[in-house]
CSV table of C-alpha atoms in Angstrom, one decimal:
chain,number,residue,atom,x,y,z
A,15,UNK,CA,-46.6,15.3,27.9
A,16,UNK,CA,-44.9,11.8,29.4
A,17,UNK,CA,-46.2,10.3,25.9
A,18,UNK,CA,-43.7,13.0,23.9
A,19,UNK,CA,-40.7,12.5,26.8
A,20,UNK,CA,-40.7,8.6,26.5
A,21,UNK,CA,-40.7,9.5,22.3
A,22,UNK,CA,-37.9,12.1,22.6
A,23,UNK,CA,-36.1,9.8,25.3
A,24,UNK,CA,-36.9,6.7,22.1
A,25,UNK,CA,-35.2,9.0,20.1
A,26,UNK,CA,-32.0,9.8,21.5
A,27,UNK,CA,-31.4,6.7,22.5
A,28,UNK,CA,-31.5,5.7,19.1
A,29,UNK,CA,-29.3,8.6,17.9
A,30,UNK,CA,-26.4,7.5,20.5
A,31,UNK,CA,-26.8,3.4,19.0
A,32,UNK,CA,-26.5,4.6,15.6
A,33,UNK,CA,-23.3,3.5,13.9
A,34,UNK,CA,-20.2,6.4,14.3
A,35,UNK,CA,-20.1,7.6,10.4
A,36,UNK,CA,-20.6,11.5,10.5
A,37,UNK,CA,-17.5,14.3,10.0
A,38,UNK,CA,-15.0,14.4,12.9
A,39,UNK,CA,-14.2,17.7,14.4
A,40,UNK,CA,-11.0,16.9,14.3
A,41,UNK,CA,-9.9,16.4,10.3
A,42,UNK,CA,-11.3,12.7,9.9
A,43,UNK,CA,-14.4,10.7,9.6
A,44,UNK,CA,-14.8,7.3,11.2
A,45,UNK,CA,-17.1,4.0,10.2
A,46,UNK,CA,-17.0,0.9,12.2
A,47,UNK,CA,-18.9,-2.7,11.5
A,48,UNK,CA,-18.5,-5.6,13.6
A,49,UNK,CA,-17.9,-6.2,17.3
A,50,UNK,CA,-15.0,-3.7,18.0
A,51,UNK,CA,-14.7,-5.0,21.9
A,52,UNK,CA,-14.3,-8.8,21.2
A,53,UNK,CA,-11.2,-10.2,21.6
A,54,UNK,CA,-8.8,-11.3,19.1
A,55,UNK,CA,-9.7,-15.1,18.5
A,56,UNK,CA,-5.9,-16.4,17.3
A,57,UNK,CA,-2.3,-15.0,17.3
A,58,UNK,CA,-1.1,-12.3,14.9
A,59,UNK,CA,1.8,-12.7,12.6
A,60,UNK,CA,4.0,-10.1,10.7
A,61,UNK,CA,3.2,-9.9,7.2
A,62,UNK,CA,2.8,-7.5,4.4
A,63,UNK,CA,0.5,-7.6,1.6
A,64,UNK,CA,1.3,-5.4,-1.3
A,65,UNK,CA,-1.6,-5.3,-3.8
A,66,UNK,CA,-1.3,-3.0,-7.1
A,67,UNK,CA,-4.6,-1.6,-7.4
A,68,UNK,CA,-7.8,-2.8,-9.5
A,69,UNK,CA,-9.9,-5.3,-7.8
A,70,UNK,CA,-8.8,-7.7,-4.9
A,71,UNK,CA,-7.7,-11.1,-4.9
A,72,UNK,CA,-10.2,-12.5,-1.9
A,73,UNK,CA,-7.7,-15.1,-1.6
A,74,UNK,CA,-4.8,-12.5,-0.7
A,75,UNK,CA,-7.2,-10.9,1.7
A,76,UNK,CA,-7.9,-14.5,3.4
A,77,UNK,CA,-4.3,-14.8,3.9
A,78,UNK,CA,-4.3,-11.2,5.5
A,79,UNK,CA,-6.9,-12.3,7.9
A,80,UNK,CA,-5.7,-14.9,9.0
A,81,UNK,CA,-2.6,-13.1,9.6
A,82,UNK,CA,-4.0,-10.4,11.7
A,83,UNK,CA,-5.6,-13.3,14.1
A,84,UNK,CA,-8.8,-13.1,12.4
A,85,UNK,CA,-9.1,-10.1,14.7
A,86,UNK,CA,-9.1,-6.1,14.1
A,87,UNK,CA,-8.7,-4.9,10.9
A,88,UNK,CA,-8.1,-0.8,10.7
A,89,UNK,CA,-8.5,0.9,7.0
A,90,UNK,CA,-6.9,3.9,6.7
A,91,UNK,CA,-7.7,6.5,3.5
A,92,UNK,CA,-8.1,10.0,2.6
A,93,UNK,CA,-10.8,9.8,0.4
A,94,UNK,CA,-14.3,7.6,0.1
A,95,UNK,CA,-16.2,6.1,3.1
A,96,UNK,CA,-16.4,3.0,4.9
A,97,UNK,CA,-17.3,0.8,1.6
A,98,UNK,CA,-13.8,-1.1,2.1
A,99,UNK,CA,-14.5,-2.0,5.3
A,100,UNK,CA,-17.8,-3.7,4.5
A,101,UNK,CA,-16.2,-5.2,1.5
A,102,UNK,CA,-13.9,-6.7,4.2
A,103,UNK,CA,-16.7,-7.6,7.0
A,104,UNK,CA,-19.3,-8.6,5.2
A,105,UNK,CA,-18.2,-10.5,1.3
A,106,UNK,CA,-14.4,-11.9,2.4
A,107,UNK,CA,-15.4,-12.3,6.3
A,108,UNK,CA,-12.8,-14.3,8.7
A,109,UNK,CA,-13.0,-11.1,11.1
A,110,UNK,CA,-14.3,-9.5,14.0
A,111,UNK,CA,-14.6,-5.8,12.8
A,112,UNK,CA,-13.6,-3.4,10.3
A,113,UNK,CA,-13.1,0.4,11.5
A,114,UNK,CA,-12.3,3.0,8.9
A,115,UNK,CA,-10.6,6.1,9.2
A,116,UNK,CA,-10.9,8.6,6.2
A,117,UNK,CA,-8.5,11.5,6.9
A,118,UNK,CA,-8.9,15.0,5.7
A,119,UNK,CA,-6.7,17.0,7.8
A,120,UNK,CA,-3.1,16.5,9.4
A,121,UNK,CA,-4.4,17.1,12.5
A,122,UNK,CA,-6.2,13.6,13.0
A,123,UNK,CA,-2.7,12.3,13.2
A,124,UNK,CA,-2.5,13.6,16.2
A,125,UNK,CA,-6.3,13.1,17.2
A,126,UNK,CA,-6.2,10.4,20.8
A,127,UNK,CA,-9.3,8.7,19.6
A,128,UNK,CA,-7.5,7.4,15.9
A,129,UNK,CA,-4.2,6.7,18.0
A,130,UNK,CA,-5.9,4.6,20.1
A,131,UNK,CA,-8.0,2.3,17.6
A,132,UNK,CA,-4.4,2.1,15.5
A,133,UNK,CA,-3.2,0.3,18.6
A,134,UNK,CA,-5.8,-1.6,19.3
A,135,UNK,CA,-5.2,-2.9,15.2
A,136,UNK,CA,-4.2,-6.4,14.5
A,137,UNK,CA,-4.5,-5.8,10.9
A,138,UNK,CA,-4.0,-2.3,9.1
A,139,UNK,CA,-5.2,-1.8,5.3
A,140,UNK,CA,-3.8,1.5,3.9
A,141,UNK,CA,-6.7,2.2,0.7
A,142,UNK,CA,-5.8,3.8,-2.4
A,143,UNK,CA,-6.5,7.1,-3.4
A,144,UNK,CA,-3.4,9.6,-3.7
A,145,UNK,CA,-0.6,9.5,-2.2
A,146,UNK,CA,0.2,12.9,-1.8
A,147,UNK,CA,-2.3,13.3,0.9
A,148,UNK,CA,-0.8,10.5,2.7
A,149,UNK,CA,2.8,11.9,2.9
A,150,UNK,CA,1.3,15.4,3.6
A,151,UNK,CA,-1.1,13.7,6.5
A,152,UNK,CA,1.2,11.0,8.2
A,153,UNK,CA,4.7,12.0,7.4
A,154,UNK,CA,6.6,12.8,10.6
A,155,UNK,CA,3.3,12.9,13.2
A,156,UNK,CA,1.9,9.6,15.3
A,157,UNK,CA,0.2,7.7,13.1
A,158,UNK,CA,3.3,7.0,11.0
A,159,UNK,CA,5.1,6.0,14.1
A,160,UNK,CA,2.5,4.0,14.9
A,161,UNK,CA,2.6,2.0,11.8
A,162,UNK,CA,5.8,1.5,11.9
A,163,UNK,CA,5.3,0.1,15.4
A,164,UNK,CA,2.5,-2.0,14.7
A,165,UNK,CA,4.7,-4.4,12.1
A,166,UNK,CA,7.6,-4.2,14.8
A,167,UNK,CA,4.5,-6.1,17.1
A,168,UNK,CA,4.3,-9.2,14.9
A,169,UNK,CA,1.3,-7.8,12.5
A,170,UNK,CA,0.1,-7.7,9.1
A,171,UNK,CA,0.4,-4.1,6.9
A,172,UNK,CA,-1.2,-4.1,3.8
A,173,UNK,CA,-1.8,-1.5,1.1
A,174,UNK,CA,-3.1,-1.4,-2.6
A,175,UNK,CA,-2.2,1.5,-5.3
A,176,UNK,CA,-1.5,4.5,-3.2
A,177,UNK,CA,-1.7,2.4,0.2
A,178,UNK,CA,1.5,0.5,-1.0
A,179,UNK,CA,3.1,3.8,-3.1
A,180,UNK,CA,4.4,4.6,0.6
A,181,UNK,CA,5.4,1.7,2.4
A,182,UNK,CA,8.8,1.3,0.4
A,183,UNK,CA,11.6,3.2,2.0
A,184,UNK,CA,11.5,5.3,-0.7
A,185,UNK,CA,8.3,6.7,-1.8
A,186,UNK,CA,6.7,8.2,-4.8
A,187,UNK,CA,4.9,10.4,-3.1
A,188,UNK,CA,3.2,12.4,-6.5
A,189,UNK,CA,3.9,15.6,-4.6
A,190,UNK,CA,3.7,17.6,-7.7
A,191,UNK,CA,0.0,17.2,-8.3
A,192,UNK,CA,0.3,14.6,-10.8
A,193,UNK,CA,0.7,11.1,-11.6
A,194,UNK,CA,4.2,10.9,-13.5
A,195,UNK,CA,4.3,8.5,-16.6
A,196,UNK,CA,7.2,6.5,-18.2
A,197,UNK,CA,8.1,8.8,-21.0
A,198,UNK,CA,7.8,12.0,-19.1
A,199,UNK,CA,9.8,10.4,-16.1
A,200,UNK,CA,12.5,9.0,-18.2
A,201,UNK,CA,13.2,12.4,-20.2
A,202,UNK,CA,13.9,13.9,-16.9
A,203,UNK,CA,14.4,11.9,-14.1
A,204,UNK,CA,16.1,14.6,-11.8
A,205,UNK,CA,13.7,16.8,-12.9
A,206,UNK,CA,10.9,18.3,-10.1
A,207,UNK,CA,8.2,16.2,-11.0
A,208,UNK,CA,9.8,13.1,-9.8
A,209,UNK,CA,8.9,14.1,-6.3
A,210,UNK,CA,10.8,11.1,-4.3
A,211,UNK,CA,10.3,10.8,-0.1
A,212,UNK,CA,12.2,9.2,2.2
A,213,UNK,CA,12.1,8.8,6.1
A,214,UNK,CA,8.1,8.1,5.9
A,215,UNK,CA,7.8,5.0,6.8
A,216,UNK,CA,10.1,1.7,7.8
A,217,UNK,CA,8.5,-1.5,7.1
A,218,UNK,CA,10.7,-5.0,6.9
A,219,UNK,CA,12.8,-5.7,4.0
A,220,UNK,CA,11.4,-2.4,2.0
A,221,UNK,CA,14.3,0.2,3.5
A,222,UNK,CA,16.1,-0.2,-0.1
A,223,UNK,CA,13.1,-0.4,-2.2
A,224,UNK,CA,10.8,1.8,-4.3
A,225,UNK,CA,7.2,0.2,-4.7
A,226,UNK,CA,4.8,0.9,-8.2
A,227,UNK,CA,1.8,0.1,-8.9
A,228,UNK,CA,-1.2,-0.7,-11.5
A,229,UNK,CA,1.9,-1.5,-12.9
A,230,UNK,CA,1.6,-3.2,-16.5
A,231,UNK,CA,-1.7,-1.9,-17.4
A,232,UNK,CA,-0.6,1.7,-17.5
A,233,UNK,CA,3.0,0.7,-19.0
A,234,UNK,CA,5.0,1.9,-16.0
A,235,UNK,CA,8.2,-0.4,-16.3
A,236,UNK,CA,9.9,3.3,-17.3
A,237,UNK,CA,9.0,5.4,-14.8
A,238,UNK,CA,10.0,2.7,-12.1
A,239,UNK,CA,13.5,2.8,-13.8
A,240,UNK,CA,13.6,6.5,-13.7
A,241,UNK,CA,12.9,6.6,-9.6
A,242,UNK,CA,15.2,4.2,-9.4
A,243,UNK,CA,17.9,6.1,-10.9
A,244,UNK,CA,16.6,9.4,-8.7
A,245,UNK,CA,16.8,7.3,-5.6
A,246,UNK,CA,20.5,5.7,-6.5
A,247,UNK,CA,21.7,8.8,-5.9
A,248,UNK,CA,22.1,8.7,-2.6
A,249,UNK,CA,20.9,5.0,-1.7
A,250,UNK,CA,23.2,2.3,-3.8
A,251,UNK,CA,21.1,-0.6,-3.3
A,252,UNK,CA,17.7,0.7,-4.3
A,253,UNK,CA,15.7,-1.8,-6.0
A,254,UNK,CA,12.3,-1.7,-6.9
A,255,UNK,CA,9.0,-3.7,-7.0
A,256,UNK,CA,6.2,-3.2,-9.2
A,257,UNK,CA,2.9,-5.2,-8.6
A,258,UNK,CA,-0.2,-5.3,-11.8
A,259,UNK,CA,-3.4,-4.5,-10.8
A,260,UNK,CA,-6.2,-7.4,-9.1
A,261,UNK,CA,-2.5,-8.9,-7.7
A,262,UNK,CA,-1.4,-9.0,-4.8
A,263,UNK,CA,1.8,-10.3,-3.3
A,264,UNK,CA,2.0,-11.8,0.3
A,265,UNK,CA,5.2,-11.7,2.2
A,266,UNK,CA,5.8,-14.0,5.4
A,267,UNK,CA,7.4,-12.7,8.3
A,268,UNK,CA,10.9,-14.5,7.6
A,269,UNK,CA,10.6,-12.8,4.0
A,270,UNK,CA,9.3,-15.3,1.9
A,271,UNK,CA,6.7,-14.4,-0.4
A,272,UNK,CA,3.7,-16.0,-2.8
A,273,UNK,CA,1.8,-13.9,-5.6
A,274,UNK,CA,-1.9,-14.2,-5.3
A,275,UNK,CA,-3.9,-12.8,-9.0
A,276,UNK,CA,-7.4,-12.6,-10.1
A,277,UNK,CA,-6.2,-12.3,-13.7
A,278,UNK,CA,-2.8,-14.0,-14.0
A,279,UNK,CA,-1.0,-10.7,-12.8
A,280,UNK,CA,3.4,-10.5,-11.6
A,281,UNK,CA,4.8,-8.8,-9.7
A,282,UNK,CA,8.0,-7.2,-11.3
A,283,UNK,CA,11.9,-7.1,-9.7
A,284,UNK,CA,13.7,-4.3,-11.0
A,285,UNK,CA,17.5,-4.4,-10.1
A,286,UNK,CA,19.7,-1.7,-11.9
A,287,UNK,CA,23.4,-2.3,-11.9
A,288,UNK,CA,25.2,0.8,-10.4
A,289,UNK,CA,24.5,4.9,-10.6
A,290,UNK,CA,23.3,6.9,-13.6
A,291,UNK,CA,24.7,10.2,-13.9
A,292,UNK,CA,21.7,12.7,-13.9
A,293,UNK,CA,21.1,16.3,-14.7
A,294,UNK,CA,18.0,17.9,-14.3
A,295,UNK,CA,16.3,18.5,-18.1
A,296,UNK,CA,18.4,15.3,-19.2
A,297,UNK,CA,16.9,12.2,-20.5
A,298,UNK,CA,18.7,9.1,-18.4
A,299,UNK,CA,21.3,6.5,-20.0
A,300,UNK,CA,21.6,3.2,-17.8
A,301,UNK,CA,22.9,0.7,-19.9
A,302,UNK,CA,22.0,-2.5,-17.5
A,303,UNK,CA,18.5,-2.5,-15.5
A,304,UNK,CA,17.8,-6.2,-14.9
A,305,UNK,CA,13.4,-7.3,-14.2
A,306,UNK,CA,12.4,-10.6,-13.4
A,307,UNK,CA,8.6,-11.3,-13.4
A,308,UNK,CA,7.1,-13.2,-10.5
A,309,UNK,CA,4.2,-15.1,-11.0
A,310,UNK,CA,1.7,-17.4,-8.8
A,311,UNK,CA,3.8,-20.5,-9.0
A,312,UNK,CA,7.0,-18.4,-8.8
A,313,UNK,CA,9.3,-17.9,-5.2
A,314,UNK,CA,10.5,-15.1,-4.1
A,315,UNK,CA,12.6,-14.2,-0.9
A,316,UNK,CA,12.4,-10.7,-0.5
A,317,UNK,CA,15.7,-11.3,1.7
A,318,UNK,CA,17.8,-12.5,-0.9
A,319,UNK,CA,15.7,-11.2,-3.6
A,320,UNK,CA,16.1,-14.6,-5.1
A,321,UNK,CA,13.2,-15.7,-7.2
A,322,UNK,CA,12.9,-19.4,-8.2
A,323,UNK,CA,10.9,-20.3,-11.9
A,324,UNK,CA,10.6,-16.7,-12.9
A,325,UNK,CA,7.7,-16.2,-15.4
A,326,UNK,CA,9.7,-13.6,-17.1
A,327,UNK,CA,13.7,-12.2,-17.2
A,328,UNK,CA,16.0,-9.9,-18.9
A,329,UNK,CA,18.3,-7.1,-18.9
A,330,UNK,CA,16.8,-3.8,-20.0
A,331,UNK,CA,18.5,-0.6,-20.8
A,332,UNK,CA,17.5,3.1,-21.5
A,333,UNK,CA,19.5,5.1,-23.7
A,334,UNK,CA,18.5,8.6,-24.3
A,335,UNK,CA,15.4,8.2,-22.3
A,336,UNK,CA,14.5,5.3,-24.1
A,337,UNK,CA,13.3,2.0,-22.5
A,338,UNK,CA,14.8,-0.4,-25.1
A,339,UNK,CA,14.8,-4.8,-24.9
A,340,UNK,CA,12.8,-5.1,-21.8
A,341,UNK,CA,11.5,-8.6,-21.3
A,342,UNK,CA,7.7,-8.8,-22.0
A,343,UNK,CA,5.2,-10.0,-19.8
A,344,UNK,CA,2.4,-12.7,-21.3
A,345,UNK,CA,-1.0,-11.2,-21.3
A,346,UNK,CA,-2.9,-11.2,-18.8
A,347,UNK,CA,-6.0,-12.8,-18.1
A,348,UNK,CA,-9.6,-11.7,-18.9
């Protein structure tokens, strides 16, 4: 009888050591590697890291560490497991732990347990995955206030495909179910499947700008152009920032900012001149939609918007729904 007590009392004990991976009761499920209690070895710094999907640049994600103090990074997603965060932990390294939070209710916005490792954060990483279930998650409940407060602290935000959909001030948010392309999105830009959200999240220098992503491999230049005119509308100096996939691009905290690629990606500026008229069911005329390609050795103050030794430039228009002499990017890399 003592021999199956001390087995049993084995047994638990190694039940309540085990790793936390298993379904939350309340809407998410949580993974952790590292030491989550050690203390954060260096100072943070406020950066962002906008990455367009596709493999990571380790480089990119070396600069992020470093960034969040080579402390406590926090990846957030609605979909997957903790794979990311060993990705993070275990092949890039430079930190202490990696805690993943996979979300599949609202309610685990409000849940104490993920408030309290958000703040504890010195680096968050928002996965991709669709961002529908992000806006329909975070949108208006504590976990969005918390992100915006955690960039407010002095620390890095990152996100790749639908991670950095949401972090411009306006947001694609793909509401409709779908994934929008250029030709459908131009025919119709005020048309219900160009499901635009605003008031999600506030991140530096992003109020007036609408972020795209895997952005040259699946052509969409157009559909970029076509939010843009949606969110002219109502916000005159919406600009907007596309990023190609296995890039990533790195913004300081005073707004400067350095393109990192695996494959010889850009980032693309997109910077319309004035306000389309739109009707819904109407393809959109803009006669004058300006994209600059930023590259590795290019600069880029996301202040100004000034970019020094551009890759790529020139003035594109779209006339009955038509993208028509937009500058071409060189191919990339393989």
């Amino acid at each position: 009888m003592k021999t199956l007590l001390r087995l049993w009392a084995t047994f638990a004990t190694l039940l309540l050591a085990a790793p936390a991976s298993a379904q939350a009761p309340a809407g998410y499920a949580y993974y952790e590697i590292g030491d989550v209690a050690a203390p954060t070895p260096a100072r943070t710094a406020q950066a962002l890291m906008l990455m367009g999907g596709g493999e990571w640049d380790r480089g990119a994600f070396r600069w992020f560490a470093e960034r969040a103090g080579h402390g406590h990074i926090v990846v957030l997603r609605a979909s997957g497991a903790g794979d990311a965060g060993e990705e993070i932990y275990r092949d890039i390294g430079g930190v202490l732990s990696v805690q993943t939070i996979v979300f599949s209710d609202r309610a685990a916005a409000s849940d104490p347990r993920v408030l309290a490792i958000l703040e504890h954060a010195d680096g968050i990483f928002l996965a991709g995955g669709d961002q529908a279930n992000y806006v329909r998650y975070w949108k208006g409940t504590p976990v969005a206030r918390l992100l915006n407060a955690h960039v407010r602290k002095g620390r890095p935000i990152a996100g790749t495909s639908a991670g950095l959909a949401i972090l411009g001030g306006t947001t694609y948010g793909a509401m409709d179910g779908g994934s929008i392309d250029s030709p459908t999105a131009l025919a119709d830009p005020a048309g219900p499947a160009v499901t635009l959200v605003t008031d999600f999240l506030h991140m530096p220098r992003l109020a007036h700008v609408v972020t795209d992503t895997h952005f040259n491999a699946r052509d969409r230049l157009g559909r970029l152009i076509a939010f843009l005119a949606a969110a002219r509308q109502k916000d005159a100096s919406a600009i907007g920032i596309g990023v190609d996939e296995e890039s990533a691009l790195c913004v300081e905290a005073d707004g400067t900012a350095k393109l990192r690629t695996r494959n010889g990606g850009f980032a693309w500026l997109v910077q319309p001149r004035g306000k389309p008229a739109l009707k819904p069911g109407r393809p959109l005329d803009w006669e004058k939609v300006r994209v600059t390609g930023i590259g590795p050795d290019s600069g880029f103050d996301l202040t100004s918007l000034r970019v020094t030794a551009p890759v790529f430039a020139g003035m594109a228009r779209v006339a009955g729904g038509r993208l028509f002499d937009a500058p071409k990017a060189p191919a990339l890399a393989r």
